[in-house]
Short mmCIF file of C-alpha atoms and ligand atoms in Angstrom, two decimals:
data_model
loop_
_atom_site.label_atom_id
_atom_site.label_comp_id
_atom_site.label_asym_id
_atom_site.label_seq_id
_atom_site.Cartn_x
_atom_site.Cartn_y
_atom_site.Cartn_z
CA MET A 1166 48.84 12.25 -4.13
CA LYS A 1167 48.16 9.81 -6.38
CA LYS A 1168 49.80 6.29 -6.56
CA THR A 1169 53.02 6.05 -8.62
CA ILE A 1170 54.82 1.87 -9.40
CA ARG A 1171 57.09 2.86 -6.29
CA ASP A 1172 53.79 1.65 -3.85
CA ILE A 1173 53.37 -1.19 -4.94
CA ASP A 1174 55.08 -4.20 -5.44
CA VAL A 1175 55.16 -5.50 -8.84
CA LYS A 1176 57.47 -8.21 -8.48
CA GLY A 1177 55.06 -12.09 -10.54
CA LYS A 1178 52.76 -9.93 -11.39
CA LYS A 1179 51.06 -9.29 -15.15
CA VAL A 1180 51.28 -5.28 -15.68
CA ILE A 1181 49.34 -4.42 -18.10
CA ALA A 1182 50.34 -0.67 -18.56
CA ARG A 1183 48.98 2.09 -21.08
CA CYS A 1184 51.47 4.10 -23.66
CA ASP A 1185 51.06 7.13 -25.46
CA PHE A 1186 52.85 4.99 -28.61
CA ASN A 1187 51.26 7.46 -31.30
CA VAL A 1188 53.83 9.09 -32.29
CA PRO A 1189 54.36 10.77 -36.34
CA MET A 1190 55.20 8.62 -38.72
CA GLN A 1191 55.64 8.22 -42.84
CA GLU A 1192 55.28 5.63 -44.57
CA GLY A 1193 55.87 3.29 -42.21
CA ARG A 1194 58.38 4.88 -40.52
CA ILE A 1195 58.17 7.50 -36.78
CA THR A 1196 59.58 10.45 -37.34
CA ASP A 1197 59.96 11.32 -34.07
CA ASP A 1198 60.17 8.78 -30.70
CA THR A 1199 60.06 11.52 -28.47
CA ARG A 1200 56.47 9.47 -27.04
CA ILE A 1201 58.47 5.58 -26.80
CA ARG A 1202 61.70 7.61 -25.04
CA ALA A 1203 58.81 9.00 -22.51
CA ALA A 1204 58.07 5.84 -21.45
CA LEU A 1205 61.45 3.79 -21.05
CA PRO A 1206 61.64 4.16 -17.44
CA THR A 1207 58.61 2.72 -16.30
CA ILE A 1208 59.08 -0.06 -19.25
CA GLU A 1209 62.73 -0.81 -17.97
CA TYR A 1210 61.65 -0.62 -13.88
CA LEU A 1211 59.07 -2.77 -13.85
CA LEU A 1212 60.05 -4.82 -15.47
CA GLU A 1213 63.57 -4.75 -13.26
CA HIS A 1214 61.21 -5.17 -10.83
CA ASP A 1215 59.84 -8.39 -12.61
CA ALA A 1216 56.87 -7.63 -13.44
CA ALA A 1217 54.73 -9.44 -16.89
CA LEU A 1218 54.23 -6.56 -18.10
CA ILE A 1219 51.96 -6.13 -21.24
CA LEU A 1220 52.42 -2.31 -23.03
CA MET A 1221 48.90 -0.99 -25.25
CA SER A 1222 48.39 2.28 -26.91
CA HIS A 1223 45.63 3.73 -29.91
CA MET A 1224 48.25 4.86 -32.87
CA GLY A 1225 46.19 7.47 -35.13
CA ARG A 1226 42.17 7.33 -35.45
CA PRO A 1227 41.48 4.36 -37.16
CA LYS A 1228 37.68 4.67 -36.17
CA GLY A 1229 37.04 1.53 -34.76
CA GLU A 1230 38.30 -0.88 -37.26
CA PRO A 1231 41.21 -2.61 -37.82
CA LYS A 1232 43.10 -0.54 -40.36
CA MET A 1233 46.65 -1.50 -41.47
CA GLU A 1234 48.62 1.78 -42.24
CA PHE A 1235 47.41 2.69 -38.40
CA THR A 1236 49.44 -0.82 -36.66
CA LEU A 1237 51.54 -0.95 -33.77
CA ALA A 1238 54.79 -2.87 -35.64
CA PRO A 1239 56.60 0.14 -35.65
CA VAL A 1240 56.65 0.39 -31.72
CA ALA A 1241 56.96 -2.85 -31.57
CA GLU A 1242 60.72 -2.68 -33.39
CA ARG A 1243 61.95 1.17 -31.69
CA LEU A 1244 60.55 -0.28 -28.55
CA SER A 1245 62.31 -3.81 -28.41
CA GLU A 1246 65.50 -2.05 -29.90
CA TYR A 1247 65.03 0.35 -26.83
CA LEU A 1248 64.44 -2.52 -24.23
CA LYS A 1249 67.40 -4.76 -25.97
CA LYS A 1250 64.88 -7.22 -26.03
CA GLU A 1251 62.48 -8.74 -27.31
CA VAL A 1252 58.44 -7.20 -27.37
CA LYS A 1253 56.11 -9.98 -28.22
CA PHE A 1254 52.82 -8.07 -30.74
CA LYS A 1255 51.11 -10.06 -32.58
CA SER A 1256 48.83 -7.56 -34.83
CA SER A 1257 45.61 -9.21 -33.74
CA PRO A 1258 42.57 -6.68 -35.72
CA THR A 1259 40.40 -7.23 -32.78
CA VAL A 1260 43.08 -6.52 -30.15
CA VAL A 1261 42.95 -9.01 -27.94
CA ASP A 1262 41.92 -12.61 -29.44
CA ASP A 1263 42.38 -16.32 -27.64
CA GLU A 1264 46.90 -16.00 -28.71
CA VAL A 1265 46.94 -13.23 -27.06
CA LYS A 1266 45.16 -14.26 -24.41
CA LYS A 1267 47.80 -17.11 -24.44
CA MET A 1268 50.52 -14.46 -24.91
CA ALA A 1269 49.76 -13.07 -22.20
CA GLU A 1270 49.24 -15.84 -20.48
CA GLU A 1271 52.33 -17.94 -20.64
CA LEU A 1272 54.28 -13.99 -19.82
CA LYS A 1273 57.43 -14.30 -17.16
CA PRO A 1274 58.20 -11.15 -15.22
CA GLY A 1275 60.85 -9.54 -16.87
CA GLU A 1276 58.84 -10.30 -20.55
CA VAL A 1277 57.25 -7.01 -21.83
CA MET A 1278 54.84 -7.73 -24.87
CA LEU A 1279 52.22 -4.42 -26.67
CA LEU A 1280 48.24 -4.84 -27.86
CA GLU A 1281 47.88 -3.95 -30.71
CA ASN A 1282 46.12 0.06 -31.84
CA VAL A 1283 43.32 -0.43 -28.96
CA ARG A 1284 41.38 2.25 -31.71
CA PHE A 1285 41.45 -1.22 -33.70
CA ARG A 1286 37.56 -1.45 -31.43
CA LYS A 1287 34.93 0.86 -31.76
CA GLU A 1288 34.40 -0.21 -28.18
CA GLU A 1289 37.80 1.41 -27.33
CA THR A 1290 36.41 5.74 -27.79
CA GLU A 1291 32.56 4.24 -27.11
CA ASN A 1292 34.99 3.34 -23.48
CA ASP A 1293 32.85 0.32 -23.51
CA PRO A 1294 32.47 -1.48 -19.83
CA ALA A 1295 32.92 -5.62 -21.89
CA PHE A 1296 36.31 -4.13 -23.85
CA ALA A 1297 36.98 -2.66 -20.57
CA LYS A 1298 37.16 -6.00 -19.22
CA GLU A 1299 38.04 -7.73 -21.55
CA LEU A 1300 41.80 -5.64 -21.21
CA ALA A 1301 40.94 -5.85 -17.78
CA SER A 1302 41.51 -9.71 -17.57
CA LEU A 1303 44.68 -9.95 -19.16
CA ALA A 1304 46.33 -8.51 -15.59
CA GLU A 1305 46.55 -7.48 -12.07
CA VAL A 1306 47.85 -3.82 -12.25
CA PHE A 1307 47.11 -1.13 -13.65
CA VAL A 1308 49.22 1.67 -14.82
CA GLN A 1309 48.57 4.79 -16.85
CA GLU A 1310 51.75 6.09 -18.14
CA ALA A 1311 49.63 7.96 -21.42
CA PHE A 1312 49.68 11.89 -20.49
CA GLY A 1313 48.99 12.57 -24.57
CA THR A 1314 45.89 10.81 -23.98
CA ALA A 1315 44.74 11.75 -20.59
CA HIS A 1316 42.47 13.75 -21.56
CA ARG A 1317 39.88 10.91 -22.36
CA ALA A 1318 36.99 8.10 -20.87
CA HIS A 1319 38.65 5.99 -23.87
CA ALA A 1320 38.33 1.94 -22.34
CA SER A 1321 42.43 2.16 -21.68
CA THR A 1322 42.38 4.82 -20.57
CA ALA A 1323 39.88 5.17 -18.31
CA GLY A 1324 37.00 1.85 -17.74
CA ILE A 1325 40.05 -0.14 -17.01
CA ALA A 1326 40.84 1.06 -13.65
CA ASP A 1327 37.31 -0.20 -12.42
CA TYR A 1328 38.67 -3.68 -12.79
CA LEU A 1329 41.82 -2.94 -11.80
CA PRO A 1330 43.78 -1.41 -9.18
CA ALA A 1331 45.38 1.98 -10.98
CA VAL A 1332 48.58 3.34 -10.48
CA SER A 1333 50.70 6.21 -12.16
CA GLY A 1334 53.78 5.56 -14.86
CA PHE A 1335 57.19 7.77 -13.71
CA LEU A 1336 56.09 10.16 -16.78
CA ILE A 1337 52.58 10.44 -15.63
CA GLU A 1338 53.88 11.91 -11.88
CA LYS A 1339 56.15 13.74 -14.06
CA GLU A 1340 53.35 15.55 -15.85
CA VAL A 1341 51.72 16.43 -13.25
CA LYS A 1342 54.84 18.41 -11.33
CA PHE A 1343 55.88 20.78 -13.48
CA LEU A 1344 52.13 20.90 -15.48
CA GLY A 1345 50.75 21.20 -12.08
CA SER A 1346 52.79 22.86 -9.89
CA ALA A 1347 53.63 26.01 -12.84
CA VAL A 1348 49.89 26.51 -12.84
CA GLU A 1349 48.51 26.60 -9.07
CA ASP A 1350 52.10 26.93 -7.78
CA PRO A 1351 53.97 28.80 -9.80
CA LYS A 1352 57.47 30.76 -8.75
CA ARG A 1353 56.91 34.23 -9.31
CA PRO A 1354 56.73 36.91 -12.06
CA PHE A 1355 55.18 33.62 -13.44
CA VAL A 1356 55.03 34.29 -17.51
CA ALA A 1357 52.26 32.31 -20.25
CA ILE A 1358 53.61 32.95 -23.14
CA MET A 1359 50.47 31.49 -25.67
CA GLY A 1360 50.08 31.05 -29.34
CA GLY A 1361 49.60 29.29 -32.62
CA ALA A 1362 46.79 29.22 -34.78
CA LYS A 1363 43.81 27.37 -32.83
CA VAL A 1364 42.64 30.67 -30.56
CA GLY A 1365 39.52 28.72 -30.07
CA ASP A 1366 41.59 25.67 -28.43
CA LYS A 1367 43.18 28.14 -26.16
CA ILE A 1368 41.17 30.82 -25.55
CA PRO A 1369 39.59 28.45 -21.72
CA VAL A 1370 43.81 28.40 -22.26
CA ILE A 1371 44.21 31.82 -21.73
CA ARG A 1372 41.68 32.71 -19.60
CA ASN A 1373 42.44 30.04 -17.33
CA LEU A 1374 46.20 31.42 -17.01
CA ILE A 1375 44.77 35.12 -16.43
CA SER A 1376 43.99 34.55 -13.34
CA ARG A 1377 46.98 32.95 -12.60
CA VAL A 1378 50.35 34.65 -13.70
CA ASP A 1379 51.69 38.05 -13.94
CA THR A 1380 52.60 38.41 -17.28
CA LEU A 1381 51.13 37.27 -20.70
CA ILE A 1382 52.05 36.35 -24.01
CA ILE A 1383 50.39 36.17 -26.98
CA GLY A 1384 51.74 35.67 -30.47
CA GLY A 1385 51.58 33.11 -33.59
CA GLY A 1386 48.22 33.43 -35.45
CA MET A 1387 46.02 33.73 -32.29
CA ALA A 1388 47.60 37.10 -32.57
CA TYR A 1389 45.61 38.92 -35.46
CA THR A 1390 41.71 37.50 -33.05
CA PHE A 1391 43.32 39.73 -30.89
CA TYR A 1392 44.40 42.56 -33.02
CA LYS A 1393 40.85 43.27 -34.80
CA ALA A 1394 39.48 43.02 -31.46
CA MET A 1395 41.72 46.26 -31.22
CA GLY A 1396 40.50 48.17 -34.42
CA LEU A 1397 43.41 46.87 -36.28
CA GLU A 1398 44.15 46.45 -40.38
CA ILE A 1399 44.89 42.61 -39.92
CA GLY A 1400 45.18 41.86 -44.02
CA THR A 1401 45.04 38.55 -44.67
CA SER A 1402 46.08 36.87 -41.84
CA ILE A 1403 43.83 33.84 -39.95
CA LEU A 1404 41.43 35.12 -38.20
CA ASP A 1405 38.90 33.52 -35.86
CA ALA A 1406 36.21 35.90 -36.48
CA ASP A 1407 34.29 34.03 -33.66
CA ASN A 1408 35.86 34.87 -31.23
CA THR A 1409 37.06 38.81 -31.58
CA LYS A 1410 34.85 39.41 -28.83
CA LEU A 1411 35.69 37.23 -26.43
CA ALA A 1412 39.88 38.45 -27.53
CA GLY A 1413 38.90 41.54 -26.49
CA GLU A 1414 37.24 40.53 -23.07
CA LEU A 1415 40.29 39.02 -21.37
CA MET A 1416 42.46 41.98 -23.27
CA LYS A 1417 40.58 43.35 -20.61
CA GLN A 1418 40.13 40.62 -18.13
CA ALA A 1419 43.46 40.77 -17.95
CA GLU A 1420 43.48 45.13 -17.75
CA GLU A 1421 41.05 43.99 -14.41
CA ALA A 1422 43.31 41.33 -12.85
CA GLY A 1423 46.51 43.35 -13.38
CA VAL A 1424 48.30 40.77 -14.69
CA LYS A 1425 50.79 42.54 -18.42
CA MET A 1426 49.54 40.83 -20.98
CA LEU A 1427 52.49 41.71 -24.15
CA LEU A 1428 51.29 41.64 -27.55
CA PRO A 1429 53.31 41.57 -30.72
CA VAL A 1430 54.14 44.91 -31.81
CA ASP A 1431 55.57 44.34 -35.28
CA VAL A 1432 54.47 41.63 -37.27
CA VAL A 1433 56.07 40.01 -40.87
CA CYS A 1434 53.54 39.94 -43.50
CA ALA A 1435 54.15 38.12 -46.61
CA ALA A 1436 52.18 38.92 -49.51
CA ALA A 1437 51.10 35.16 -49.82
CA PHE A 1438 51.11 31.38 -47.33
CA GLU A 1439 54.42 31.09 -48.71
CA ASN A 1440 57.74 30.53 -47.86
CA ASP A 1441 59.36 32.08 -50.76
CA ALA A 1442 56.62 35.26 -50.58
CA GLU A 1443 57.34 38.67 -50.77
CA THR A 1444 57.90 40.43 -46.68
CA VAL A 1445 57.63 42.88 -45.31
CA THR A 1446 58.22 43.34 -41.67
CA VAL A 1447 55.86 46.38 -40.09
CA ASP A 1448 55.18 47.58 -37.30
CA ARG A 1449 51.47 46.32 -36.04
CA ASP A 1450 49.26 49.65 -36.85
CA LYS A 1451 51.10 48.96 -40.81
CA MET A 1452 49.99 45.78 -41.73
CA PRO A 1453 49.49 45.90 -45.55
CA ALA A 1454 45.54 45.48 -46.54
CA ASP A 1455 46.50 42.89 -49.05
CA MET A 1456 48.99 40.36 -46.90
CA MET A 1457 49.08 38.37 -43.94
CA GLY A 1458 51.08 38.60 -40.32
CA MET A 1459 53.79 35.07 -40.74
CA ASP A 1460 55.96 35.71 -38.27
CA ILE A 1461 57.05 37.84 -34.54
CA GLY A 1462 59.18 40.98 -35.76
CA PRO A 1463 62.60 41.11 -34.36
CA LYS A 1464 60.82 44.55 -31.74
CA SER A 1465 58.94 41.45 -30.42
CA ALA A 1466 61.10 39.08 -30.39
CA GLU A 1467 63.30 41.39 -28.81
CA LEU A 1468 60.41 42.52 -25.83
CA PHE A 1469 59.24 38.89 -24.79
CA ALA A 1470 63.16 37.75 -24.34
CA GLU A 1471 63.12 40.77 -21.97
CA GLU A 1472 59.96 39.97 -20.25
CA ILE A 1473 60.78 35.91 -20.30
CA GLY A 1474 64.44 37.02 -18.66
CA LYS A 1475 62.67 38.24 -15.60
CA ALA A 1476 60.49 35.50 -14.84
CA ALA A 1477 61.57 32.71 -13.08
CA THR A 1478 58.05 30.65 -13.93
CA VAL A 1479 57.62 30.01 -18.40
CA VAL A 1480 54.78 28.33 -19.48
CA TRP A 1481 54.88 27.69 -22.95
CA ASN A 1482 51.95 26.75 -25.65
CA GLY A 1483 52.18 27.43 -29.22
CA PRO A 1484 54.86 29.04 -31.83
CA MET A 1485 54.92 32.10 -32.75
CA GLY A 1486 54.80 31.97 -36.12
CA VAL A 1487 54.67 29.79 -39.55
CA PHE A 1488 58.29 28.08 -38.17
CA GLU A 1489 57.88 25.35 -40.64
CA MET A 1490 58.73 27.92 -43.79
CA PRO A 1491 62.32 28.93 -42.58
CA ASN A 1492 61.86 31.89 -43.17
CA PHE A 1493 58.94 32.40 -40.86
CA ALA A 1494 60.60 30.91 -38.39
CA GLU A 1495 62.83 33.92 -36.54
CA GLY A 1496 60.99 34.74 -33.58
CA THR A 1497 59.90 31.38 -32.10
CA LYS A 1498 63.56 31.05 -32.50
CA LYS A 1499 64.36 34.47 -30.28
CA VAL A 1500 61.99 32.57 -28.16
CA ALA A 1501 63.16 29.82 -27.78
CA GLU A 1502 66.65 30.53 -27.25
CA ALA A 1503 65.42 33.70 -24.82
CA LEU A 1504 63.98 30.44 -22.68
CA ALA A 1505 67.28 27.65 -22.68
CA ALA A 1506 68.96 31.27 -21.43
CA SER A 1507 67.17 31.71 -18.76
CA ASP A 1508 67.07 30.60 -15.37
CA ALA A 1509 63.42 29.99 -14.87
CA ILE A 1510 61.53 26.93 -15.49
CA THR A 1511 60.20 26.08 -17.60
CA VAL A 1512 57.75 23.84 -19.33
CA ILE A 1513 56.87 23.89 -22.92
CA GLY A 1514 53.19 22.72 -23.65
CA GLY A 1515 51.30 21.30 -27.05
CA GLY A 1516 53.31 19.18 -30.34
CA ASP A 1517 54.52 22.68 -32.03
CA SER A 1518 56.38 23.64 -29.88
CA ALA A 1519 58.25 21.07 -28.42
CA ALA A 1520 58.97 19.98 -32.01
CA ALA A 1521 59.83 23.49 -33.05
CA VAL A 1522 62.03 23.47 -29.78
CA GLU A 1523 63.08 20.51 -30.62
CA GLN A 1524 64.32 21.52 -34.66
CA PHE A 1525 66.74 24.16 -33.22
CA GLY A 1526 68.30 21.75 -31.28
CA LEU A 1527 67.16 22.96 -27.47
CA ALA A 1528 65.37 20.81 -26.02
CA ASP A 1529 67.99 19.44 -23.35
CA LYS A 1530 67.53 22.92 -22.41
CA MET A 1531 64.39 22.82 -20.65
CA THR A 1532 62.86 22.14 -17.76
CA HIS A 1533 59.46 19.52 -18.90
CA ILE A 1534 58.29 19.56 -22.27
CA SER A 1535 55.43 17.90 -22.58
CA THR A 1536 54.23 14.53 -24.30
CA GLY A 1537 50.98 15.80 -24.17
CA GLY A 1538 49.57 18.30 -27.29
CA GLY A 1539 45.49 18.47 -26.91
CA ALA A 1540 45.97 16.89 -22.99
CA SER A 1541 48.29 19.69 -21.92
CA LEU A 1542 45.96 22.59 -23.01
CA GLU A 1543 43.28 20.95 -21.35
CA PHE A 1544 45.46 20.58 -18.55
CA LEU A 1545 46.56 24.54 -18.42
CA GLU A 1546 42.12 25.22 -18.65
CA GLY A 1547 42.89 23.51 -14.96
CA LYS A 1548 40.28 20.81 -16.08
CA THR A 1549 40.50 17.15 -14.48
CA LEU A 1550 41.28 15.03 -16.89
CA PRO A 1551 39.88 12.10 -16.26
CA GLY A 1552 42.72 9.17 -17.09
CA ILE A 1553 45.34 10.70 -14.16
CA ALA A 1554 41.08 10.88 -11.96
CA VAL A 1555 41.69 6.95 -12.18
CA ILE A 1556 44.83 6.91 -11.24
CA GLN A 1557 44.31 5.77 -7.14
CA ASP A 1558 44.85 9.21 -4.20
CA LYS A 1559 47.95 7.78 -2.00
N1 ATP B 236 50.58 34.02 -38.57
C1 ATP B 236 49.84 32.59 -38.15
N2 ATP B 236 49.56 32.12 -39.81
C2 ATP B 236 49.26 30.88 -39.31
N3 ATP B 236 49.12 30.16 -38.67
C3 ATP B 236 50.16 29.84 -38.49
C4 ATP B 236 51.17 31.49 -37.52
N4 ATP B 236 51.55 31.14 -36.31
C5 ATP B 236 50.79 30.17 -36.77
N5 ATP B 236 51.00 29.25 -37.48
C6 ATP B 236 50.50 28.30 -36.60
O1 ATP B 236 50.68 27.16 -35.41
C7 ATP B 236 50.38 25.61 -35.83
C8 ATP B 236 49.99 25.63 -34.79
O2 ATP B 236 49.03 26.05 -33.62
P1 ATP B 236 48.67 25.26 -32.80
O3 ATP B 236 47.74 25.68 -31.94
O4 ATP B 236 48.24 23.60 -33.47
O5 ATP B 236 50.07 24.62 -31.63
P2 ATP B 236 50.26 23.60 -30.79
O6 ATP B 236 48.70 23.64 -30.06
O7 ATP B 236 51.81 23.37 -29.78
O8 ATP B 236 50.49 21.90 -31.13
P3 ATP B 236 49.36 21.07 -31.05
O9 ATP B 236 47.99 21.45 -30.57
O10 ATP B 236 50.15 19.98 -31.92
O11 ATP B 236 49.97 20.43 -29.79
C9 ATP B 236 52.34 25.97 -36.92
O12 ATP B 236 52.08 25.62 -37.32
C10 ATP B 236 52.54 26.71 -37.23
O13 ATP B 236 52.86 27.24 -38.49
O1 3PG B 237 47.94 12.33 -30.08
C1 3PG B 237 47.88 12.97 -29.31
O2 3PG B 237 47.15 14.25 -29.25
C2 3PG B 237 47.17 11.87 -28.01
O3 3PG B 237 47.61 10.91 -28.44
C3 3PG B 237 45.85 11.82 -27.98
O4 3PG B 237 44.74 11.23 -29.18
P1 3PG B 237 43.36 11.50 -29.65
O5 3PG B 237 43.50 13.34 -29.66
O6 3PG B 237 43.57 11.13 -30.71
O7 3PG B 237 42.83 11.37 -28.72
#
């Protein structure tokens, strides 16, 4: 068990908390603030318990330069709105400077400030000890709350714990509880649903899940690599040619492990990667050579929903089709609805599946939606995340 903020006394202390405020932005506006809202319980708890709170995060990938399109200023503003108090913020190109140090020194219990994007310094992603020490020098305690970045060993996510006692916030605790218990000690039947486009990225996850699940459902863009391994015609569908052999091996591995592996039985095919392209829905052995698979068909959606209905735990990562285009969102929607209707523990990992669930208005029907994209995948792979490893044990 990892220590949390409940296990320490923060009264009157300077606390530095790493959050993942890497939220999607369009023209300087935040388009989805889920990650900001997810950190609020921890922030509020720390302020109510009279900590003087210094928050930090990255935004995007400014590659070690103070590129202002990646400033955290909009985040400071949104946080102020939610907390109903000023979030002090100085946009320093070096993240920490004399003025920022003074702000931190003068910060009183119950007050909060946000540092500028830690990736404005190249030392952040290099996990440079001097930068970690510089950040640590602002506070007395480190709170890890950045689940979305916990798979990165950076100065603000890992290195800093060499200089300060490290505990977790409530979001980390919740993520570890739901993702961890789903993978390590699931209520059975345990069904995992994998979709999306990046087959290569997800193969290690599939491999790890095969040894744990009762049923594995594969949909989305990755299904075609498995079809290819089965010798089926896949037309112009996305294919991860480097991993076709591996897909075949995974199918064999599932069979040997007694894991039921379900692939779509029918496919919505389109003549082009466009919402208004001409479409046909066919059984999987009838895909036209000049069309691409864009969504699972209705028979597959029903088959998957039936399987989800029998589950006690479901982990879902990756959409069933190109759900961003309304004409190819149906399969993903049906799967989301089946999860929403089920009594099972439902855990959603991965940015796109989370976005899909939000888009269908079903987010509050899920047990847990992870704030991690890559981090939740690495967690499901069974890897130890560096940002979690540094938190002190109880
Ligand atoms: N049949 C398909 N053909 C092409 N692209 C597809 C297909 N099915 C799904 N996709 C695309 O896959 C993308 C999501 O895949 P990804 O592997 O990134 O999912 P994720 O793990 O939920 O998200 P993230 O990696 O952002 O956390 C979506 O943009 C979707 O349009
Ligand atoms: O969005 C994410 O997955 C995290 O914030 C990590 O971002 P990164 O992939 O740029 O490290």
